[in-house]
Amino acid sequence: MIRLVGILVGIGFTFVVLLAFVTGAYTAATEGLGEETAEKAFHLEAHGPAGGFAHDGLTPEWDLAQLQRGYQVYKEVCSACHSLEFVAFRNLEDLGYSEDEVKAEAAAWVVPDINPDTGENSTRPGTPTDYFPSPYANDVAAAAANNNAIPPDLSLITKARHHGPEYVYSLLTGYQEPSAELAARFPDSVPGPGLYHNPYFANLNLAMAPPLTTDGQVTYADGTEATVSQMSQDVAAFLTWAAEPSLVDRVKLGWIVMGFLLFVTVLAWLAKKSVWSTLKTRKD
Amino acid sequence: MSFPWAKQYEPTNPVAKFFDEKLPLPRLVYNAVGAGYPVPRNLSYMWNFGVLAGFCLVLQIVTGVVLAMHYAANDAVAFNSVEHIMRDVNWGWAMRYAHANGASAFFVVIYLHIFRGFFYSSYKAPREMIWLIGVVIFLLMMATAFMGYVLPWGQMSFWGAKVITGLFGAIPLVGESLQVWLLGGYAPDNAALNRFFSLHFLLPFVIAGCVILHIWALHIPGSSNPTGVEVKSESDTVPFHPYYTAKDGFGLGVFLLIYCAFVFFMPNALGHPDNYIPANPLSTPAHIVPEWYFWPFYAILRAFTFDFILPAKLWGVLAMFAAILVWFFLPWLDKSPVRSGSYRPLFRIFFWVLVVDMLILFWLGGAAAEEPYVMFSQLATAYYFLHFLVILPIISSIEKPKPLPFSITEAVLGSDEKSVLKNKSEPTA
């Protein structure tokens, strides 16, 4: 009885889903497999800089000089529009700055506060315990200043995109004029006013004007030549650190854990072998 | 119950004797996972996953309780509190990655445990109750994991919650009221987040209770084994301790190596980047996908695109739930007297087809909802239902199984002196 009901129910579900398949297959046969979109045809996969990042792979290191340069790019360029809300000035000690340098650096930023005498909004120089201030008072102000597109917070940007560090690098170096082919095949995908073409962006056009445009836009203290590619990879590395300051420690600890586990697992295997060796086994 | 030759707990030291008289907990442990539990001697490594699943549950509870000390279930600060755990809490990143990847590890182990059950027909008499409780545990795990994924309150948390609770809206008449009641609002917000947190904390302990029932029910007939032939005599079994504690210990080591490789080297590989974007009800992600362990069922849900009498969405919801509920009926759908797939030539072919079908559904559940993926998922869904509800009942009546060994001892040692009167041509399960 239960099997009979089961067979009927099974045939029922199969019938309905195959009906759906037949209608889908008919549509596909008569109209093809959906429309080709500009995103599918012209979107490019993110790629990292030549030689990759120091934090890549299974033996990652922070390139402190690079992180400091990347921080400088964030401070002088990105921070005009993008916040970094989960990072505090005290975290900058990770980049190799001393406690005094961090204090001085924090003091160079203006953070919002409340006037203790009047209770009114005021500002003061930052201290190491402050977090990076947002460039805008609120989302409405951010949208109003940026053609209705709110610049995303950058503290997690490399974790919030597929292949984040490579994505940031590719996006920053990937601005270009839309190709003639794109304009011919997908006239709607040509950037409108206030939009810029970038094949690494999900829908090919974004509201952010190219932020790094000329070599030497930032003057590096360590003398590194500030090409657009160099600035892009430096800030991508800095944002990777900002998104996950524990990345390098995590992988390093991972090797110790793996080593320990491997040792214990070998012991466990020997123990298992020894315990089972007393049992009779097949004679033939 | 246990076999008559099971070792008895005989405490010698006065403290152990004192406990045994007043509260025989050590005796309980001894009989459950100690030398007092005789287990078939021929269990393969496929029998490791029960212990590993238990380990995963404990791991999730321990890491989860610690995370709950630092997490705040409020939609204004939930996302920030997770970042607080990642950045400011000592070892917080390790706890969170261990917990997030622990959920995936738990499901990997459970899927292997379930498919072990499929191949060796672990659901058959006298073990139906173990199987039924197991399916209940799986359903509880799915509910727990779903609600846990909502807690970080990222984009996928929010939109996943919206899509999944939206499924209840497909139920005729009461659907929309039910959905509003479940969420505490018209869309996921603080009310939903708070109740999900409460339930996410509660359900693991319900699971733990069900696990106790699962093990209790297991100890009545004892463990199954790869031949599917029931234990006949003492030579068929070995005491759980030290034989299987040693074997499970090694299995645990291998499991931890793989698990820790994920936790330390690629902790976000199984997650979705969009969940590092705070929840935004005004911005829909391009592709809303649940966590990977839901993909086969998500593919089945989306396969129904044709309104046949009922709306397609309702068909999808019914099929998705039916896809798991059908497991409850397996003990009665599969009437073959032979348990082990090793002795069922026809069944074995279809078992592997099911494995491939399931892998295809995994792939399609994570793919975009567009052609040709939808067509593939329709075919894969059709096979899924045919397999359990049509093919399994039919092959169990037409198949001619291979001869079974007389006993586990014979299967292991090549002969069993007790099998003087054996008749090898008849299944003796």
Short mmCIF file of N, CA and C in Angstrom, two decimals, chain B residues 265-378:
data_model
loop_
_atom_site.label_atom_id
_atom_site.label_comp_id
_atom_site.label_asym_id
_atom_site.label_seq_id
_atom_site.Cartn_x
_atom_site.Cartn_y
_atom_site.Cartn_z
N PHE B 265 43.22 28.29 6.39
CA PHE B 265 43.78 28.67 5.09
C PHE B 265 42.75 29.24 4.12
N MET B 266 41.49 28.88 4.27
CA MET B 266 40.48 29.42 3.34
C MET B 266 39.13 29.53 4.04
N PRO B 267 39.10 30.33 5.12
CA PRO B 267 37.92 30.35 5.97
C PRO B 267 36.67 30.90 5.29
N ASN B 268 36.84 31.66 4.21
CA ASN B 268 35.67 32.24 3.57
C ASN B 268 35.30 31.54 2.26
N ALA B 269 36.02 30.44 1.95
CA ALA B 269 35.80 29.78 0.66
C ALA B 269 34.38 29.25 0.53
N LEU B 270 33.78 28.83 1.62
CA LEU B 270 32.43 28.24 1.55
C LEU B 270 31.34 29.26 1.80
N GLY B 271 31.72 30.49 2.15
CA GLY B 271 30.72 31.52 2.38
C GLY B 271 30.49 32.35 1.11
N HIS B 272 29.69 33.38 1.23
CA HIS B 272 29.42 34.24 0.08
C HIS B 272 29.91 35.65 0.40
N PRO B 273 30.69 36.26 -0.53
CA PRO B 273 31.23 37.61 -0.25
C PRO B 273 30.14 38.61 0.13
N ASP B 274 28.94 38.46 -0.46
CA ASP B 274 27.89 39.45 -0.18
C ASP B 274 27.54 39.53 1.30
N ASN B 275 27.87 38.47 2.06
CA ASN B 275 27.51 38.54 3.48
C ASN B 275 28.47 39.40 4.28
N TYR B 276 29.50 39.94 3.62
CA TYR B 276 30.33 40.96 4.27
C TYR B 276 29.85 42.36 3.93
N ILE B 277 28.68 42.44 3.29
CA ILE B 277 28.03 43.74 3.07
C ILE B 277 26.85 43.80 4.03
N PRO B 278 26.73 44.86 4.83
CA PRO B 278 25.62 44.90 5.79
C PRO B 278 24.27 44.79 5.08
N ALA B 279 23.30 44.16 5.76
CA ALA B 279 21.97 43.96 5.20
C ALA B 279 21.38 45.28 4.74
N ASN B 280 20.82 45.27 3.54
CA ASN B 280 20.20 46.48 3.01
C ASN B 280 18.90 46.10 2.30
N PRO B 281 17.75 46.37 2.94
CA PRO B 281 16.47 45.96 2.36
C PRO B 281 16.18 46.65 1.03
N LEU B 282 16.93 47.71 0.69
CA LEU B 282 16.63 48.44 -0.54
C LEU B 282 17.51 48.00 -1.70
N SER B 283 18.45 47.09 -1.45
CA SER B 283 19.36 46.69 -2.52
C SER B 283 19.40 45.17 -2.61
N THR B 284 18.84 44.63 -3.70
CA THR B 284 18.78 43.17 -3.86
C THR B 284 20.06 42.67 -4.52
N PRO B 285 20.72 41.64 -3.94
CA PRO B 285 21.91 41.09 -4.59
C PRO B 285 21.54 40.47 -5.95
N ALA B 286 22.53 40.44 -6.86
CA ALA B 286 22.28 39.90 -8.20
C ALA B 286 21.84 38.44 -8.14
N HIS B 287 22.52 37.63 -7.33
CA HIS B 287 22.14 36.23 -7.18
C HIS B 287 21.95 35.94 -5.71
N ILE B 288 20.75 35.54 -5.33
CA ILE B 288 20.53 35.15 -3.94
C ILE B 288 20.69 33.64 -3.86
N VAL B 289 21.69 33.21 -3.13
CA VAL B 289 21.90 31.77 -2.97
C VAL B 289 22.03 31.45 -1.49
N PRO B 290 21.46 30.31 -1.08
CA PRO B 290 21.67 29.88 0.31
C PRO B 290 23.06 29.27 0.45
N GLU B 291 23.37 28.82 1.65
CA GLU B 291 24.64 28.15 1.88
C GLU B 291 24.70 26.85 1.07
N TRP B 292 25.92 26.38 0.77
CA TRP B 292 26.09 25.27 -0.16
C TRP B 292 25.31 24.03 0.26
N TYR B 293 25.14 23.80 1.57
CA TYR B 293 24.53 22.54 1.99
C TYR B 293 23.03 22.50 1.71
N PHE B 294 22.47 23.63 1.30
CA PHE B 294 21.05 23.62 0.92
C PHE B 294 20.85 23.51 -0.59
N TRP B 295 21.94 23.53 -1.34
CA TRP B 295 21.81 23.66 -2.78
C TRP B 295 20.96 22.59 -3.46
N PRO B 296 21.10 21.29 -3.09
CA PRO B 296 20.25 20.30 -3.81
C PRO B 296 18.77 20.61 -3.65
N PHE B 297 18.39 21.03 -2.45
CA PHE B 297 16.97 21.26 -2.19
C PHE B 297 16.52 22.59 -2.79
N TYR B 298 17.44 23.53 -2.86
CA TYR B 298 17.15 24.81 -3.50
C TYR B 298 16.94 24.59 -5.00
N ALA B 299 17.76 23.69 -5.58
CA ALA B 299 17.61 23.37 -7.01
C ALA B 299 16.24 22.74 -7.26
N ILE B 300 15.81 21.86 -6.36
CA ILE B 300 14.50 21.22 -6.52
C ILE B 300 13.39 22.27 -6.41
N LEU B 301 13.55 23.18 -5.45
CA LEU B 301 12.56 24.26 -5.28
C LEU B 301 12.39 25.06 -6.57
N ARG B 302 13.52 25.37 -7.21
CA ARG B 302 13.46 26.25 -8.37
C ARG B 302 13.13 25.51 -9.66
N ALA B 303 13.12 24.15 -9.59
CA ALA B 303 12.89 23.37 -10.81
C ALA B 303 11.43 23.47 -11.26
N PHE B 304 10.54 23.75 -10.33
CA PHE B 304 9.11 23.77 -10.68
C PHE B 304 8.74 25.16 -11.19
N THR B 305 8.58 25.26 -12.51
CA THR B 305 8.33 26.57 -13.12
C THR B 305 7.02 26.59 -13.90
N PHE B 306 6.22 25.53 -13.74
CA PHE B 306 5.02 25.43 -14.56
C PHE B 306 3.80 25.30 -13.66
N ASP B 307 2.79 26.15 -13.88
CA ASP B 307 1.57 26.10 -13.06
C ASP B 307 0.69 24.95 -13.53
N PHE B 308 0.75 23.83 -12.85
CA PHE B 308 -0.12 22.70 -13.20
C PHE B 308 -1.13 22.54 -12.06
N ILE B 309 -2.34 23.02 -12.28
CA ILE B 309 -3.41 23.06 -11.27
C ILE B 309 -2.99 23.98 -10.12
N LEU B 310 -1.89 23.64 -9.42
CA LEU B 310 -1.39 24.51 -8.34
C LEU B 310 -0.36 25.47 -8.93
N PRO B 311 -0.13 26.62 -8.27
CA PRO B 311 0.92 27.52 -8.75
C PRO B 311 2.29 26.85 -8.67
N ALA B 312 3.17 27.22 -9.61
CA ALA B 312 4.49 26.60 -9.67
C ALA B 312 5.24 26.76 -8.35
N LYS B 313 5.10 27.93 -7.72
CA LYS B 313 5.84 28.17 -6.47
C LYS B 313 5.43 27.17 -5.40
N LEU B 314 4.12 26.88 -5.34
CA LEU B 314 3.64 25.92 -4.34
C LEU B 314 4.16 24.52 -4.65
N TRP B 315 4.19 24.15 -5.93
CA TRP B 315 4.78 22.86 -6.32
C TRP B 315 6.23 22.79 -5.84
N GLY B 316 6.95 23.88 -6.06
CA GLY B 316 8.37 23.91 -5.66
C GLY B 316 8.53 23.69 -4.16
N VAL B 317 7.70 24.39 -3.39
CA VAL B 317 7.78 24.26 -1.93
C VAL B 317 7.43 22.84 -1.50
N LEU B 318 6.33 22.31 -2.08
CA LEU B 318 5.92 20.93 -1.75
C LEU B 318 7.03 19.95 -2.09
N ALA B 319 7.62 20.12 -3.27
CA ALA B 319 8.66 19.18 -3.72
C ALA B 319 9.89 19.28 -2.83
N MET B 320 10.24 20.51 -2.45
CA MET B 320 11.43 20.67 -1.62
C MET B 320 11.26 19.95 -0.28
N PHE B 321 10.09 20.12 0.34
CA PHE B 321 9.87 19.42 1.60
C PHE B 321 9.72 17.92 1.37
N ALA B 322 9.02 17.55 0.28
CA ALA B 322 8.84 16.13 -0.02
C ALA B 322 10.18 15.44 -0.24
N ALA B 323 11.15 16.19 -0.80
CA ALA B 323 12.44 15.59 -1.11
C ALA B 323 13.12 15.06 0.15
N ILE B 324 12.85 15.71 1.29
CA ILE B 324 13.43 15.20 2.55
C ILE B 324 12.45 14.27 3.25
N LEU B 325 11.16 14.63 3.20
CA LEU B 325 10.17 13.80 3.90
C LEU B 325 10.14 12.38 3.35
N VAL B 326 10.47 12.22 2.06
CA VAL B 326 10.45 10.89 1.45
C VAL B 326 11.42 9.95 2.18
N TRP B 327 12.46 10.53 2.79
CA TRP B 327 13.41 9.68 3.52
C TRP B 327 12.74 8.96 4.69
N PHE B 328 11.72 9.61 5.26
CA PHE B 328 11.00 8.98 6.37
C PHE B 328 10.39 7.63 5.97
N PHE B 329 10.02 7.52 4.69
CA PHE B 329 9.28 6.33 4.25
C PHE B 329 10.18 5.24 3.68
N LEU B 330 11.49 5.52 3.64
CA LEU B 330 12.42 4.55 3.03
C LEU B 330 12.30 3.14 3.60
N PRO B 331 12.16 2.98 4.93
CA PRO B 331 12.10 1.62 5.46
C PRO B 331 10.96 0.81 4.84
N TRP B 332 9.94 1.48 4.38
CA TRP B 332 8.78 0.75 3.84
C TRP B 332 8.73 0.77 2.32
N LEU B 333 9.49 1.71 1.72
CA LEU B 333 9.53 1.74 0.25
C LEU B 333 10.46 0.67 -0.29
N ASP B 334 11.55 0.41 0.43
CA ASP B 334 12.55 -0.55 -0.02
C ASP B 334 12.33 -1.86 0.72
N LYS B 335 11.71 -2.82 0.04
CA LYS B 335 11.33 -4.06 0.74
C LYS B 335 12.34 -5.19 0.52
N SER B 336 13.46 -4.92 -0.15
CA SER B 336 14.43 -5.99 -0.35
C SER B 336 14.89 -6.53 1.00
N PRO B 337 14.91 -7.87 1.16
CA PRO B 337 15.34 -8.42 2.44
C PRO B 337 16.85 -8.25 2.67
N VAL B 338 17.59 -7.94 1.61
CA VAL B 338 19.03 -7.77 1.74
C VAL B 338 19.33 -6.31 2.06
N ARG B 339 20.19 -6.08 3.05
CA ARG B 339 20.47 -4.72 3.46
C ARG B 339 21.59 -4.10 2.62
N SER B 340 22.71 -4.79 2.58
CA SER B 340 23.90 -4.17 2.02
C SER B 340 23.84 -4.05 0.50
N GLY B 341 24.17 -2.87 -0.01
CA GLY B 341 24.23 -2.65 -1.44
C GLY B 341 25.29 -3.51 -2.11
N SER B 342 26.26 -4.01 -1.34
CA SER B 342 27.31 -4.84 -1.92
C SER B 342 26.75 -6.13 -2.52
N TYR B 343 25.58 -6.57 -2.00
CA TYR B 343 25.01 -7.83 -2.48
C TYR B 343 23.78 -7.57 -3.36
N ARG B 344 23.59 -6.31 -3.78
CA ARG B 344 22.42 -5.98 -4.60
C ARG B 344 22.88 -5.34 -5.90
N PRO B 345 23.14 -6.17 -6.94
CA PRO B 345 23.74 -5.66 -8.17
C PRO B 345 22.93 -4.55 -8.85
N LEU B 346 21.62 -4.67 -8.87
CA LEU B 346 20.80 -3.67 -9.56
C LEU B 346 20.71 -2.39 -8.73
N PHE B 347 20.45 -2.57 -7.45
CA PHE B 347 20.34 -1.42 -6.54
C PHE B 347 21.61 -0.58 -6.57
N ARG B 348 22.75 -1.29 -6.62
CA ARG B 348 24.03 -0.59 -6.54
C ARG B 348 24.20 0.40 -7.69
N ILE B 349 23.75 -0.01 -8.88
CA ILE B 349 23.85 0.89 -10.04
C ILE B 349 23.05 2.15 -9.78
N PHE B 350 21.80 1.96 -9.33
CA PHE B 350 20.94 3.12 -9.12
C PHE B 350 21.42 3.99 -7.95
N PHE B 351 22.05 3.34 -6.97
CA PHE B 351 22.61 4.13 -5.86
C PHE B 351 23.63 5.14 -6.40
N TRP B 352 24.52 4.65 -7.26
CA TRP B 352 25.55 5.57 -7.78
C TRP B 352 24.95 6.61 -8.71
N VAL B 353 23.87 6.23 -9.43
CA VAL B 353 23.18 7.24 -10.24
C VAL B 353 22.64 8.33 -9.32
N LEU B 354 22.08 7.92 -8.17
CA LEU B 354 21.55 8.90 -7.21
C LEU B 354 22.67 9.82 -6.70
N VAL B 355 23.84 9.23 -6.42
CA VAL B 355 24.96 10.05 -5.95
C VAL B 355 25.30 11.12 -6.99
N VAL B 356 25.39 10.70 -8.25
CA VAL B 356 25.71 11.64 -9.32
C VAL B 356 24.59 12.69 -9.45
N ASP B 357 23.34 12.21 -9.37
CA ASP B 357 22.19 13.11 -9.46
C ASP B 357 22.24 14.17 -8.36
N MET B 358 22.59 13.72 -7.16
CA MET B 358 22.67 14.63 -6.02
C MET B 358 23.79 15.66 -6.24
N LEU B 359 24.94 15.20 -6.77
CA LEU B 359 26.05 16.13 -7.04
C LEU B 359 25.63 17.16 -8.08
N ILE B 360 24.87 16.70 -9.08
CA ILE B 360 24.39 17.64 -10.11
C ILE B 360 23.45 18.66 -9.48
N LEU B 361 22.59 18.19 -8.58
CA LEU B 361 21.67 19.12 -7.90
C LEU B 361 22.45 20.12 -7.04
N PHE B 362 23.55 19.66 -6.42
CA PHE B 362 24.41 20.57 -5.66
C PHE B 362 24.91 21.69 -6.57
N TRP B 363 25.41 21.28 -7.72
CA TRP B 363 25.97 22.25 -8.67
C TRP B 363 24.88 23.23 -9.13
N LEU B 364 23.71 22.70 -9.46
CA LEU B 364 22.66 23.55 -10.03
C LEU B 364 22.04 24.47 -8.99
N GLY B 365 21.99 24.01 -7.73
CA GLY B 365 21.42 24.87 -6.69
C GLY B 365 22.24 26.13 -6.47
N GLY B 366 23.55 26.02 -6.76
CA GLY B 366 24.42 27.19 -6.59
C GLY B 366 24.52 28.01 -7.86
N ALA B 367 24.02 27.46 -8.99
CA ALA B 367 24.11 28.18 -10.26
C ALA B 367 22.99 29.22 -10.36
N ALA B 368 23.14 30.12 -11.31
CA ALA B 368 22.13 31.16 -11.51
C ALA B 368 20.82 30.53 -12.01
N ALA B 369 19.70 31.18 -11.68
CA ALA B 369 18.40 30.65 -12.09
C ALA B 369 18.12 31.04 -13.54
N GLU B 370 18.87 30.46 -14.46
CA GLU B 370 18.67 30.76 -15.88
C GLU B 370 18.95 29.51 -16.69
N GLU B 371 18.49 29.52 -17.94
CA GLU B 371 18.76 28.37 -18.80
C GLU B 371 20.22 28.35 -19.20
N PRO B 372 20.80 27.16 -19.39
CA PRO B 372 20.13 25.85 -19.36
C PRO B 372 20.06 25.21 -17.98
N TYR B 373 20.53 25.92 -16.93
CA TYR B 373 20.61 25.29 -15.61
C TYR B 373 19.24 24.84 -15.10
N VAL B 374 18.21 25.62 -15.42
CA VAL B 374 16.87 25.26 -14.93
C VAL B 374 16.43 23.94 -15.55
N MET B 375 16.70 23.78 -16.85
CA MET B 375 16.30 22.52 -17.52
C MET B 375 17.05 21.33 -16.91
N PHE B 376 18.35 21.53 -16.68
CA PHE B 376 19.12 20.44 -16.05
C PHE B 376 18.52 20.08 -14.69
N SER B 377 18.18 21.12 -13.92
CA SER B 377 17.68 20.83 -12.57
C SER B 377 16.32 20.15 -12.64
N GLN B 378 15.56 20.40 -13.69
CA GLN B 378 14.27 19.71 -13.83
C GLN B 378 14.48 18.22 -14.07
#
